[in-house]
Amino acid sequence: MTLGKNDLIRMYELMYTTRVYEEKLYFMFLEGILPASIHQSHGQEACGVGVGYSLRKEDMLFTSHRNISHLLTKGLDLKALMAEQFFKETGCSKGRGGTIHINDMSVGIPVTHGILGAAAVHACGAATAFQIKKSENIAVAVFGDGASNEGATYEALNWAQVRKLPVVFVCENNFYGASTHVSKVNPVEHIAEKAKGFNMEYYTLDGNDVFAVYNATKKAVDKARAGNGPTFLELETYRIAGHSRSDSNSYRDKEESDYWISDERDPIKRMERHLLKEAILTPEGLDKKQAEIEEKIEEAVRFAISSPDPSIEDATLYNYYERVNK
Amino acid sequence: MAEMTIGEALRKAMVDEMRLDENVFCLGQDIGIDKGWGGAFGINQGMVEEFGHERIIDTPIAEYLMGGLCIGSALAGMRPICDVQYGDFLFNMASPIFNEAPKISYMSGGKMGVPMVLRMPVGSTGRGGQHAQSLEGFLVHTNGLKVICPSDAYDAKGLMTAAIRDDNPVVVLEHKLLYGNKGVRVEKNAVSTVCDVPDGDYVVPIGKGRIRREGTHITVVANLLMVYRVLEAANVLAEEGIEVELIDPRSLLPFDHELVYESVRKTHRLVIVHEDTLTNGWGAEVAARAAENCLYDLDAPVKRVTVPDTILPCAKNLESFLVPSVERIVQEIRSIVNL
Ligand SMILES: Cc1ncc(C[n+]2csc(CCOP(=O)(O)OP(=O)(O)O)c2C)c(N)n1
Ligand SMILES: [Mg+2]
């Protein structure tokens, strides 16, 4: 599929929604309104949008903690997501899951895990199921540079290539796993090179270029869907905010952060420039879009705040799955 | 109706379910190799011939992966049955078993379940510290998991069928000495678990215990191999006029505490026998519940007869000393009855 005007606008909306959503969470966190910390993806929005946009609803996306752009692009309901951030009964996990354990199987999001390494093996499980069922669906695992070093991730890569599974591995390399720089814990220049050892096709690309991400993922997705096996994509990007809210990035190299934190490299600014240059949106049209999105976020916040907490009587409900729960 | 060992009954349950439901499949190490073993204990023998490599999947020696494959495939609508070559390797798949699979239902607000069965051989057989544990204590502390431990072929078929049809992760503890006492992979000192297994469909509900022997003087709760040791002990004691009521819980999680209370209210004495080590073994919970719910029905202290708190040895004499023997069980029961 070549991207039309509407696709570009939609991709911009998703990136901008993610940015505003997270900024809103941040302010609410500082104000003491939000009950939990967050893992912002500020600066990485093109990754989740580019990847998510290349998938069908039925494809399963396994992600983890820095997940907002993935979830929204896959189609998760904004209000249900916001309500979950507030641990409300109306949240997509009924307040039991919170910011990390988000789910909506109707759009192909099995519950996300806060356990690094899980995404890759779970995605292999789904892909194994699709292979057995001769289904057209594929699975995608998204994980960070840090999680790429989990043994589970390597076990997954090995198995996926052995079985030519319909799966795509996406490593969002934002140069840090918590406070540890990627160069301290990797013997290769590009994480993707490790896939070579598994005889898997691999690419390193600019994760701040939503078109590059979309195009590469789309190719990998089509290949997986056609039964031609997995691909490893490394998306180079940068975590502008701290790891979580209390992190001030004290350990970061100034030259490095100056390079990455600029309007030049900002994925959203880049998209804006493109939309204006190609006259897909006028400056007024862009302002209007942004205002609409900001209002949607406010609406979601109002919904979340006015939603009820889960009821005390149900505190131990759901330990075991029953079909009626649904 | 046919006579079967536990090994055969487990296989029949898997085969019957795979014929019935195309979403059921098996994965594990060495289970589907052509002209191979059919799993380390041969339980999957013959299955690859019927179902092919697509549904009998040989995995690499990668336990986290195996756990993850179960979870991911279950989320995608399958019902995986995983052969964990030795239960002890559960620690190599600790994250999927303890921290991922059992939490998916709760963390999703009850919207998602992961039907998956993990078959784990347990029990001391001269293999020492890393291939002979009973593991029960670790597992029964895990909310969201179910744990079953069949001790004869009828229960094995019925419980295994229930496990495959369950929408939650279920661990099947299979005692290496109870698989059967015939065939190629038979263990030294194996016990006969042969009994009649109906040809047709039936399930043994998970969470329901079974009275293996009726008696009036003392309630003994025991599982797996210990069921057979207690049965032998009960015969010895019967000659002395002591009638043992033996309960096989069959499921450790959830546990049929009510059945124990009912029996204790009748016999007024309680002994628990298990092969897992003492501290925080499942018997500790049974004792605590009995204290909470029927203390005034008890005429004697509750006694646990277990492997003491130790790593298991390879040396046969040490192992025999540590694992509750018929003689030790007889003595312990006698001492409680005579109090
Ligand atoms: C198994 C496991 N180990 C450690 C952690 C704690 N932890 C959470 S996020 C994180 C950093 C992850 O880095 P990376 O994979 O690069 O993702 P990023 O946060 O940069 O998006 C760590 C160490 C965890 N959640 N799970
Ligand atoms: Mg990182």
PDB file of C-alpha atoms in Angstrom, chain A residues 11 38 68 72 86 90-91 160-161 172 178 186 233 268 302 318:
ATOM      1  CA  MET A  11       0.039   9.176  10.972  1.00  0.00           C
ATOM      2  CA  ILE A  38       5.020   6.908  33.282  1.00  0.00           C
ATOM      3  CA  ILE A  68       1.592   4.628  23.846  1.00  0.00           C
ATOM      4  CA  LEU A  72      -2.950   4.058  19.771  1.00  0.00           C
ATOM      5  CA  PHE A  86      -5.883   6.305  36.281  1.00  0.00           C
ATOM      6  CA  THR A  90     -13.539   1.796  32.782  1.00  0.00           C
ATOM      7  CA  GLY A  91      -9.893   1.277  31.835  1.00  0.00           C
ATOM      8  CA  ALA A 160      11.736 -17.730  14.643  1.00  0.00           C
ATOM      9  CA  GLN A 161      14.405 -18.229  12.023  1.00  0.00           C
ATOM     10  CA  GLU A 172      13.667   0.471  19.330  1.00  0.00           C
ATOM     11  CA  ALA A 178      17.364   2.755  31.951  1.00  0.00           C
ATOM     12  CA  ASN A 186      26.814  -4.550  23.328  1.00  0.00           C
ATOM     13  CA  LEU A 233      14.549  -4.152  12.367  1.00  0.00           C
ATOM     14  CA  ILE A 268       6.878  15.174  14.739  1.00  0.00           C
ATOM     15  CA  ARG A 302     -12.371  14.082  31.999  1.00  0.00           C
ATOM     16  CA  TYR A 318     -10.098 -12.393  37.680  1.00  0.00           C
TER      17      TYR A 318
END
